[in-house]
CSV table of C-alpha atoms and ligand atoms in Angstrom, one decimal:
chain,number,residue,atom,x,y,z
A,1,MET,CA,-24.5,-24.6,16.8
A,2,GLN,CA,-24.9,-23.4,13.1
A,3,TYR,CA,-23.5,-19.8,13.7
A,4,LYS,CA,-23.5,-19.0,9.8
A,5,ASN,CA,-27.1,-18.8,10.1
A,6,TYR,CA,-26.9,-15.6,12.2
A,7,PHE,CA,-24.8,-14.0,9.5
A,8,PRO,CA,-26.5,-11.8,7.0
A,9,GLU,CA,-26.1,-12.4,3.2
A,10,ASN,CA,-23.5,-9.8,2.7
A,11,ILE,CA,-21.3,-11.5,5.6
A,12,LYS,CA,-22.0,-14.8,4.1
A,13,SER,CA,-20.6,-13.7,0.7
A,14,ALA,CA,-17.6,-12.0,2.2
A,15,LEU,CA,-16.7,-15.0,4.3
A,16,ALA,CA,-16.8,-17.2,1.3
A,17,ASN,CA,-13.6,-15.6,0.1
A,18,ASP,CA,-10.0,-16.9,0.9
A,19,PRO,CA,-9.3,-16.1,4.6
A,20,PRO,CA,-7.5,-12.9,5.4
A,21,GLY,CA,-3.6,-13.2,4.9
A,22,SER,CA,-3.8,-16.5,3.2
A,23,TRP,CA,-1.5,-15.3,0.5
A,24,MET,CA,1.5,-15.2,3.4
A,25,PRO,CA,3.6,-18.0,3.1
A,26,SER,CA,4.7,-19.8,6.3
A,27,LEU,CA,8.3,-19.7,6.3
A,28,PRO,CA,10.9,-22.3,7.6
A,29,THR,CA,13.5,-21.0,10.0
A,30,GLY,CA,16.4,-19.4,8.5
A,31,CYS,CA,14.7,-18.6,5.1
A,32,ILE,CA,15.7,-15.4,3.6
A,33,ARG,CA,12.5,-13.1,3.3
A,34,LEU,CA,12.2,-11.5,0.1
A,35,SER,CA,8.3,-12.0,0.6
A,36,ALA,CA,8.3,-9.5,3.4
A,37,GLY,CA,7.1,-5.9,2.4
A,38,TYR,CA,8.3,-4.7,5.8
A,39,PRO,CA,10.7,-1.7,6.6
A,40,ALA,CA,14.2,-2.9,7.3
A,41,PRO,CA,14.4,-3.7,10.9
A,42,ASN,CA,17.6,-1.4,11.6
A,43,LEU,CA,15.7,1.6,10.0
A,44,VAL,CA,12.9,1.4,12.7
A,45,PRO,CA,13.7,4.1,15.0
A,46,THR,CA,13.3,2.0,18.2
A,47,ASN,CA,15.5,4.2,20.6
A,48,GLN,CA,14.1,7.6,19.5
A,49,ILE,CA,10.4,6.1,19.9
A,50,LYS,CA,11.3,4.7,23.3
A,51,SER,CA,12.7,8.4,24.2
A,52,ALA,CA,9.5,9.9,23.1
A,53,VAL,CA,7.3,7.7,25.1
A,54,ASP,CA,9.6,8.7,28.1
A,55,GLN,CA,9.4,12.4,27.2
A,56,MET,CA,5.5,12.1,26.6
A,57,ILE,CA,4.8,10.6,30.0
A,58,GLN,CA,7.1,12.9,31.7
A,59,GLU,CA,5.2,16.0,30.1
A,60,GLU,CA,1.5,14.6,30.2
A,61,GLN,CA,1.6,11.9,33.0
A,62,ASP,CA,-1.8,9.9,32.8
A,63,LEU,CA,-3.3,12.1,30.1
A,64,PRO,CA,-2.5,9.9,26.9
A,65,PHE,CA,-3.9,6.9,28.8
A,66,HIS,CA,-7.4,8.4,28.8
A,67,TYR,CA,-10.1,8.5,26.3
A,68,LEU,CA,-10.1,12.2,26.2
A,69,GLY,CA,-6.3,11.7,25.4
A,70,SER,CA,-3.4,13.9,24.7
A,71,PRO,CA,-3.5,17.6,23.3
A,72,ARG,CA,-0.7,16.1,21.1
A,73,ILE,CA,-3.5,14.3,19.0
A,74,ASN,CA,-4.4,17.7,17.4
A,75,ILE,CA,-0.6,18.5,17.2
A,76,LEU,CA,-0.1,15.2,15.1
A,77,LYS,CA,-2.8,16.3,12.9
A,78,HIS,CA,-1.0,19.5,12.2
A,79,GLN,CA,2.4,17.5,11.8
A,80,ILE,CA,0.7,15.4,9.2
A,81,GLN,CA,-0.6,18.5,7.4
A,82,HIS,CA,2.9,19.8,7.5
A,83,ARG,CA,4.3,16.5,5.7
A,84,LEU,CA,1.5,16.8,3.1
A,85,VAL,CA,2.7,20.2,2.3
A,86,GLN,CA,6.0,18.7,1.5
A,87,ARG,CA,4.2,16.5,-1.0
A,88,SER,CA,2.8,19.6,-2.3
A,89,ILE,CA,-0.6,19.1,-0.9
A,90,GLN,CA,-2.4,22.0,1.2
A,91,SER,CA,-5.1,20.8,3.5
A,92,GLU,CA,-7.5,22.1,6.1
A,93,GLU,CA,-7.9,20.3,9.4
A,94,GLN,CA,-11.4,19.1,8.6
A,95,GLU,CA,-10.3,17.4,5.5
A,96,LEU,CA,-7.8,15.0,7.4
A,97,LEU,CA,-8.8,11.9,9.4
A,98,ILE,CA,-6.1,10.0,11.2
A,99,THR,CA,-6.8,6.3,10.9
A,100,SER,CA,-5.3,3.1,12.1
A,101,GLY,CA,-2.9,2.8,9.1
A,102,ALA,CA,-3.7,3.1,5.4
A,103,SER,CA,-5.4,-0.3,5.8
A,104,GLN,CA,-8.1,1.2,8.2
A,105,ALA,CA,-8.4,4.3,5.9
A,106,ILE,CA,-8.9,2.1,2.8
A,107,ASP,CA,-11.4,-0.1,4.7
A,108,LEU,CA,-13.5,3.0,6.0
A,109,ILE,CA,-13.7,4.3,2.7
A,110,ALA,CA,-15.0,1.1,1.3
A,111,ARG,CA,-17.5,0.6,4.1
A,112,THR,CA,-18.8,4.3,3.6
A,113,LEU,CA,-19.1,4.0,-0.4
A,114,LEU,CA,-19.7,0.2,-1.1
A,115,ASP,CA,-22.5,-2.0,-1.1
A,116,GLN,CA,-22.9,-5.6,-2.7
A,117,GLN,CA,-24.0,-3.9,-5.9
A,118,ALA,CA,-21.3,-1.5,-6.1
A,119,VAL,CA,-18.5,-1.8,-9.0
A,120,VAL,CA,-14.9,-1.1,-7.7
A,121,ALA,CA,-12.0,-0.8,-10.3
A,122,VAL,CA,-8.6,-1.9,-9.3
A,123,GLU,CA,-5.1,-2.2,-11.1
A,124,ALA,CA,-4.0,-5.5,-12.3
A,125,PRO,CA,-1.8,-6.3,-10.4
A,126,THR,CA,-2.9,-4.4,-7.1
A,127,TYR,CA,-2.0,-4.7,-3.5
A,128,MET,CA,-3.5,-7.9,-2.1
A,129,GLU,CA,-4.6,-6.5,1.3
A,130,ALA,CA,-6.7,-3.9,-0.4
A,131,LEU,CA,-8.3,-6.6,-2.7
A,132,GLU,CA,-9.3,-8.4,0.5
A,133,ILE,CA,-10.9,-5.5,1.8
A,134,PHE,CA,-13.0,-4.6,-1.1
A,135,ARG,CA,-14.0,-8.3,-1.4
A,136,ASN,CA,-15.5,-8.1,2.1
A,137,TYR,CA,-17.9,-5.5,0.6
A,138,THR,CA,-18.6,-6.6,-2.9
A,139,LYS,CA,-17.7,-9.3,-5.5
A,140,GLN,CA,-17.8,-6.7,-8.4
A,141,ILE,CA,-14.4,-5.8,-8.9
A,142,ILE,CA,-13.0,-5.0,-12.3
A,143,SER,CA,-9.2,-4.9,-12.9
A,144,ILE,CA,-7.5,-2.5,-15.3
A,145,PRO,CA,-3.9,-3.6,-16.6
A,146,MET,CA,-1.0,-1.7,-15.9
A,147,ASP,CA,2.5,-1.4,-17.1
A,148,GLU,CA,5.9,0.2,-16.0
A,149,PHE,CA,4.2,3.6,-16.6
A,150,GLY,CA,1.1,3.0,-14.1
A,151,ILE,CA,-2.6,2.0,-15.0
A,152,GLN,CA,-3.4,1.9,-18.8
A,153,THR,CA,-5.8,4.8,-18.8
A,154,ASN,CA,-6.6,4.4,-22.4
A,155,VAL,CA,-7.6,0.6,-21.6
A,156,LEU,CA,-9.7,2.1,-18.5
A,157,GLU,CA,-11.5,4.6,-21.0
A,158,ALA,CA,-12.2,1.9,-23.5
A,159,VAL,CA,-13.6,-0.5,-20.8
A,160,LEU,CA,-15.7,2.3,-19.1
A,161,THR,CA,-17.1,3.3,-22.6
A,162,GLU,CA,-17.8,-0.1,-23.4
A,163,ARG,CA,-19.6,-1.0,-20.0
A,164,LYS,CA,-21.7,2.3,-20.5
A,165,ARG,CA,-22.7,1.3,-24.0
A,166,ALA,CA,-23.6,-2.3,-22.7
A,167,GLY,CA,-25.8,-0.7,-19.9
A,168,LEU,CA,-23.6,-2.0,-17.2
A,169,THR,CA,-22.9,-0.5,-13.9
A,170,ASN,CA,-19.5,1.5,-14.0
A,171,PRO,CA,-17.4,1.6,-11.1
A,172,CYS,CA,-18.2,4.2,-8.5
A,173,LEU,CA,-14.7,4.0,-7.0
A,174,LEU,CA,-11.1,3.4,-8.5
A,175,TYR,CA,-8.2,2.4,-6.2
A,176,THR,CA,-4.9,3.1,-7.4
A,177,ILE,CA,-1.3,3.3,-6.1
A,178,PRO,CA,0.3,5.7,-8.4
A,179,SER,CA,3.8,5.9,-6.9
A,180,PHE,CA,6.3,3.0,-6.3
A,181,HIS,CA,3.4,0.5,-6.7
A,182,ASN,CA,3.0,-2.6,-4.6
A,183,PRO,CA,3.7,-5.0,-6.1
A,184,THR,CA,5.0,-3.8,-9.4
A,185,GLY,CA,7.4,-0.9,-8.4
A,186,SER,CA,5.9,1.2,-11.3
A,187,THR,CA,5.0,4.8,-11.1
A,188,MET,CA,2.2,6.5,-13.2
A,189,THR,CA,3.2,9.1,-15.5
A,190,THR,CA,2.0,12.8,-15.2
A,191,ASP,CA,0.0,12.3,-18.4
A,192,ARG,CA,-1.8,9.4,-17.1
A,193,ARG,CA,-2.4,11.0,-13.8
A,194,GLN,CA,-4.1,13.8,-15.7
A,195,HIS,CA,-6.0,11.4,-18.1
A,196,LEU,CA,-7.2,9.3,-15.1
A,197,LEU,CA,-8.7,12.1,-13.2
A,198,ALA,CA,-10.3,13.5,-16.6
A,199,LEU,CA,-11.9,9.9,-16.7
A,200,ALA,CA,-13.0,10.2,-13.1
A,201,THR,CA,-14.9,13.4,-14.0
A,202,LYS,CA,-16.2,12.0,-17.4
A,203,PHE,CA,-17.7,8.8,-15.9
A,204,ASP,CA,-18.4,10.0,-12.5
A,205,PHE,CA,-16.2,8.0,-10.0
A,206,LEU,CA,-14.2,8.7,-7.0
A,207,LEU,CA,-10.6,7.7,-6.6
A,208,ILE,CA,-8.4,6.3,-3.7
A,209,GLU,CA,-5.0,7.4,-4.3
A,210,ASP,CA,-2.8,5.3,-1.8
A,211,ASP,CA,0.6,7.0,-1.3
A,212,ALA,CA,2.1,4.5,1.1
A,213,TYR,CA,5.5,4.9,-0.5
A,214,GLY,CA,5.3,8.1,-2.0
A,215,GLU,CA,7.9,9.5,0.0
A,216,LEU,CA,10.5,6.7,-0.6
A,217,SER,CA,11.6,8.0,-3.8
A,218,PHE,CA,15.2,7.2,-5.3
A,219,SER,CA,15.3,9.9,-7.9
A,220,GLU,CA,12.5,12.5,-8.3
A,221,SER,CA,9.4,12.5,-6.1
A,222,PRO,CA,6.2,12.3,-8.5
A,223,PHE,CA,3.6,14.7,-7.6
A,224,PRO,CA,0.5,13.0,-6.0
A,225,LEU,CA,-2.6,12.8,-7.9
A,226,LYS,CA,-4.1,14.9,-5.3
A,227,THR,CA,-2.0,17.7,-6.4
A,228,TYR,CA,-4.1,17.7,-9.7
A,229,ASP,CA,-7.4,17.0,-8.3
A,230,VAL,CA,-9.2,20.2,-9.2
A,231,THR,CA,-12.7,18.4,-9.0
A,232,ASP,CA,-12.2,17.0,-5.7
A,233,ARG,CA,-12.5,13.2,-6.5
A,234,VAL,CA,-9.4,12.1,-4.8
A,235,LEU,CA,-9.3,10.5,-1.4
A,236,TYR,CA,-5.7,10.7,-0.5
A,237,VAL,CA,-4.3,7.9,1.7
A,238,GLY,CA,-1.2,8.0,3.6
A,239,SER,CA,0.8,6.0,6.2
A,240,LEU,CA,3.8,6.4,8.5
A,241,SER,CA,4.1,2.6,8.4
A,242,LYS,CA,7.0,2.5,5.7
A,243,VAL,CA,8.7,5.5,6.9
A,244,VAL,CA,8.6,5.2,10.6
A,245,ALA,CA,7.1,2.0,12.0
A,246,PRO,CA,3.9,-0.1,10.9
A,247,GLY,CA,3.5,-1.1,14.6
A,248,MET,CA,2.5,2.6,15.6
A,249,ARG,CA,-0.6,2.1,13.0
A,250,ILE,CA,-0.9,5.5,12.0
A,251,GLY,CA,-2.3,6.6,8.6
A,252,TRP,CA,-4.7,8.9,7.3
A,253,ILE,CA,-7.2,9.8,4.8
A,254,LEU,CA,-7.2,13.4,3.2
A,255,GLY,CA,-10.4,14.2,1.4
A,256,PRO,CA,-13.5,16.6,0.7
A,257,LYS,CA,-14.8,17.6,4.1
A,258,MET,CA,-18.6,16.2,3.3
A,259,LEU,CA,-17.2,12.8,2.5
A,260,LEU,CA,-14.5,12.9,5.4
A,261,SER,CA,-17.3,13.6,7.7
A,262,ALA,CA,-19.5,10.8,6.5
A,263,ILE,CA,-16.3,8.3,6.6
A,264,SER,CA,-15.5,9.7,10.1
A,265,TRP,CA,-19.1,8.7,11.2
A,266,PHE,CA,-18.0,4.8,11.0
A,267,LYS,CA,-14.5,5.3,12.7
A,268,LYS,CA,-15.9,3.7,16.0
A,269,ASP,CA,-12.4,2.7,17.3
A,270,LEU,CA,-11.8,6.0,18.8
A,271,ASP,CA,-8.5,7.8,18.9
A,272,HIS,CA,-5.5,6.1,19.9
A,273,PRO,CA,-4.0,8.7,22.1
A,274,PHE,CA,-0.9,6.7,23.4
A,275,ALA,CA,0.4,6.0,19.7
A,276,HIS,CA,-0.6,9.4,18.3
A,277,ALA,CA,1.0,11.4,21.2
A,278,THR,CA,4.0,9.3,21.0
A,279,MET,CA,4.4,9.9,17.3
A,280,SER,CA,3.8,13.6,17.6
A,281,VAL,CA,6.8,13.8,20.1
A,282,TYR,CA,8.9,11.7,17.9
A,283,ILE,CA,8.1,13.7,14.8
A,284,GLN,CA,8.9,17.0,16.8
A,285,ASN,CA,12.2,15.6,18.0
A,286,ILE,CA,13.7,14.6,14.6
A,287,GLU,CA,14.4,16.2,11.2
A,288,PHE,CA,11.9,14.5,9.0
A,289,GLU,CA,13.4,15.3,5.8
A,290,GLU,CA,16.8,14.2,7.0
A,291,ARG,CA,15.2,10.9,8.1
A,292,LEU,CA,13.7,10.4,4.7
A,293,ASP,CA,17.0,11.1,3.1
A,294,ILE,CA,18.4,8.1,5.1
A,295,LEU,CA,15.6,5.9,4.3
A,296,ARG,CA,15.8,6.6,0.6
A,297,ASP,CA,19.6,6.1,0.4
A,298,SER,CA,19.3,2.8,2.4
A,299,TYR,CA,16.5,1.4,0.1
A,300,ARG,CA,18.3,2.7,-3.0
A,301,VAL,CA,21.3,0.6,-2.0
A,302,ARG,CA,19.1,-2.5,-1.4
A,303,ARG,CA,17.4,-2.0,-4.7
A,304,ASP,CA,20.7,-1.8,-6.5
A,305,ALA,CA,21.9,-4.8,-4.7
A,306,MET,CA,18.7,-6.8,-5.8
A,307,ILE,CA,19.0,-5.5,-9.3
A,308,GLN,CA,22.6,-6.2,-9.8
A,309,ALA,CA,22.0,-9.6,-8.4
A,310,LEU,CA,19.2,-10.4,-10.6
A,311,LYS,CA,21.4,-9.4,-13.6
A,312,GLN,CA,24.0,-11.8,-12.4
A,313,TYR,CA,21.9,-14.9,-11.3
A,314,MET,CA,18.7,-14.7,-13.3
A,315,PRO,CA,18.2,-16.8,-16.5
A,316,LYS,CA,17.5,-14.5,-19.7
A,317,TRP,CA,14.1,-15.2,-20.0
A,318,VAL,CA,13.2,-13.7,-16.6
A,319,THR,CA,12.4,-9.9,-16.8
A,320,TRP,CA,11.7,-6.9,-14.7
A,321,HIS,CA,11.6,-3.1,-14.5
A,322,VAL,CA,13.9,-1.1,-12.1
A,323,PRO,CA,11.8,0.7,-9.6
A,324,ASN,CA,12.6,4.2,-8.9
A,325,GLY,CA,11.3,4.1,-5.3
A,326,GLY,CA,9.4,1.8,-2.7
A,327,PHE,CA,10.0,-1.7,-1.5
A,328,PHE,CA,9.5,-4.1,-4.6
A,329,VAL,CA,10.7,-5.7,-7.8
A,330,TRP,CA,8.2,-7.6,-10.1
A,331,LEU,CA,9.5,-10.5,-11.8
A,332,HIS,CA,8.0,-12.0,-15.0
A,333,VAL,CA,9.1,-15.7,-15.2
A,334,GLU,CA,7.9,-17.2,-18.6
A,335,ASN,CA,5.9,-20.6,-18.3
A,336,ILE,CA,6.6,-21.0,-14.5
A,337,ASP,CA,3.6,-21.4,-12.3
A,338,THR,CA,5.0,-19.3,-9.5
A,339,ALA,CA,2.7,-20.5,-6.9
A,340,ALA,CA,3.6,-24.0,-7.7
A,341,LEU,CA,7.2,-23.1,-7.3
A,342,LEU,CA,7.2,-21.5,-4.0
A,343,LYS,CA,7.4,-24.7,-2.1
A,344,GLN,CA,10.7,-25.6,-3.7
A,345,ALA,CA,11.9,-22.0,-3.3
A,346,LEU,CA,11.2,-22.3,0.5
A,347,GLU,CA,12.9,-25.4,0.5
A,348,LYS,CA,16.1,-23.8,-0.8
A,349,GLY,CA,15.7,-21.0,1.9
A,350,VAL,CA,14.1,-18.1,-0.1
A,351,SER,CA,10.5,-16.6,0.1
A,352,TYR,CA,8.5,-14.4,-2.5
A,353,ILE,CA,5.0,-13.7,-2.9
A,354,PRO,CA,3.6,-15.5,-6.0
A,355,GLY,CA,1.9,-13.2,-8.7
A,356,LYS,CA,-1.6,-14.7,-8.5
A,357,HIS,CA,-2.3,-13.0,-5.2
A,358,PHE,CA,-2.2,-9.6,-6.5
A,359,PHE,CA,-4.8,-10.3,-9.4
A,360,VAL,CA,-8.5,-10.3,-9.4
A,361,ASN,CA,-8.2,-13.1,-11.7
A,362,PRO,CA,-5.5,-15.2,-10.1
A,363,THR,CA,-4.5,-17.0,-13.4
A,364,ASP,CA,-3.4,-13.4,-14.8
A,365,GLY,CA,-0.6,-13.6,-12.1
A,366,LEU,CA,0.6,-17.3,-12.8
A,367,HIS,CA,3.9,-16.2,-14.3
A,368,PHE,CA,4.7,-13.3,-11.9
A,369,LEU,CA,6.1,-13.0,-8.5
A,370,ARG,CA,6.9,-10.1,-6.2
A,371,LEU,CA,10.5,-9.6,-4.6
A,372,SER,CA,11.0,-7.2,-1.8
A,373,PHE,CA,14.3,-5.6,-1.1
A,374,SER,CA,13.1,-3.6,2.2
A,375,PHE,CA,13.5,-6.3,4.8
A,376,ALA,CA,16.4,-8.6,4.3
A,377,GLU,CA,20.0,-7.7,5.0
A,378,LEU,CA,22.1,-6.8,1.7
A,379,GLU,CA,24.0,-10.1,1.7
A,380,GLU,CA,20.7,-12.0,2.2
A,381,ILE,CA,19.1,-10.1,-0.8
A,382,ILE,CA,22.1,-11.3,-3.0
A,383,ALA,CA,22.1,-14.8,-1.7
A,384,GLY,CA,18.2,-15.0,-1.9
A,385,VAL,CA,18.2,-13.9,-5.6
A,386,GLN,CA,21.0,-16.5,-6.3
A,387,LYS,CA,19.0,-19.3,-4.7
A,388,LEU,CA,15.9,-18.2,-6.8
A,389,GLY,CA,18.0,-17.9,-10.1
A,390,ASN,CA,19.6,-21.2,-9.4
A,391,LEU,CA,16.2,-22.7,-8.9
A,392,LEU,CA,14.9,-21.2,-12.2
A,393,ARG,CA,17.8,-22.3,-14.2
A,394,ALA,CA,17.4,-25.9,-13.0
A,395,ILE,CA,13.9,-26.1,-13.8
A,396,GLN,CA,14.0,-24.6,-17.6
B,401,PLP,C1,0.2,-0.2,-1.1
B,401,PLP,C2,0.0,-0.3,0.4
B,401,PLP,N1,-1.0,0.4,0.9
B,401,PLP,C3,-1.4,0.1,2.3
B,401,PLP,C4,-0.4,-0.6,3.0
B,401,PLP,C5,-0.7,-0.8,4.6
B,401,PLP,O1,-0.2,0.3,5.3
B,401,PLP,P1,-0.5,0.3,6.8
B,401,PLP,O2,0.5,-0.3,7.7
B,401,PLP,O3,-0.5,2.2,7.0
B,401,PLP,O4,-1.9,0.0,7.1
B,401,PLP,C6,0.6,-1.4,2.3
B,401,PLP,C7,1.4,-2.2,3.3
B,401,PLP,O5,2.2,-3.1,2.9
B,401,PLP,C8,0.8,-1.1,1.1
B,401,PLP,O6,1.7,-1.8,0.5
């Protein structure tokens, strides 16, 4: 049976892309996972979540197991609004939609705003899952280079000006991760944040600000783009995946009411009362700021261990910037095809993500790779960097 004959053109086009998750290396047992952008296992609050489940069922009996759900779904919304105030963002209830992680947030926005004719702009490099999402809707993705200070807004301005002059469609949406970027670890400067917003107004596009790592700062916390958004162009996406647990699948979109109500139209998986109520009880029972301090301290120590190991074990021609937050260090390894090198790295017992997966044009990422310091134990981080350093030295 030729099922593909049933697919409309937009779906056929999406299915011609690489399969979801094909960037993820399959790892031999015992391999040190410097590829995994997951929270550290010992920082997932398993016992507190277990207590929260017990308390919730004790208090609400069967309520969180029904469609109508628990009154705590609304309380969770207020708790998230309170968290946003800590990020200097004021909001009204109707401006906030709780989603199944930041991933669903990005997908719902793409679904509402994009068709096959739409042009999207992303950073080069960018979060590979976001690329997968956008590719499901359109092939027209342009990428704008970034450096350690975030997206190069002067290049963006030049590109948009030239496209306009040439009569090309300009992007209706730009996706950015301004703070503690995945994969580069970079943070956009305040000047560039303001320039980016000015360009959004000048060239009339909307922005997705993905702030998945925004609270995980090792020194000062930058103000989100949203705090400068006087013309209401930013759809702010957040998540509890990195600061509580990704398996709880709780994220959100904060944006202008009218846009949010259109986006909510397409959220047909309903609420998730069990997860939302559990998270609400968990948040009520802890001091969130204290938890964040613990996370920041722990990830800072891991970051320092990785940077120290890189200095010690990498050949001179390997370069990186020190991230001020988040989970990642982005390595430039001259003349080495990092996708081809991965097989040998895995044989030596260390994994990473080859740079090509983070680019619209994979060849742009040939000589880069992403290391994560969030998941592996400290000794593993050091041993993993040493293995990779030895491999690179042996090759050149
Ligand atoms: C930049 C970025 N956005 C979103 C996500 C996904 O978050 P969630 O688990 O909330 O879907 C990740 C996870 O790696 C990420 O790095």
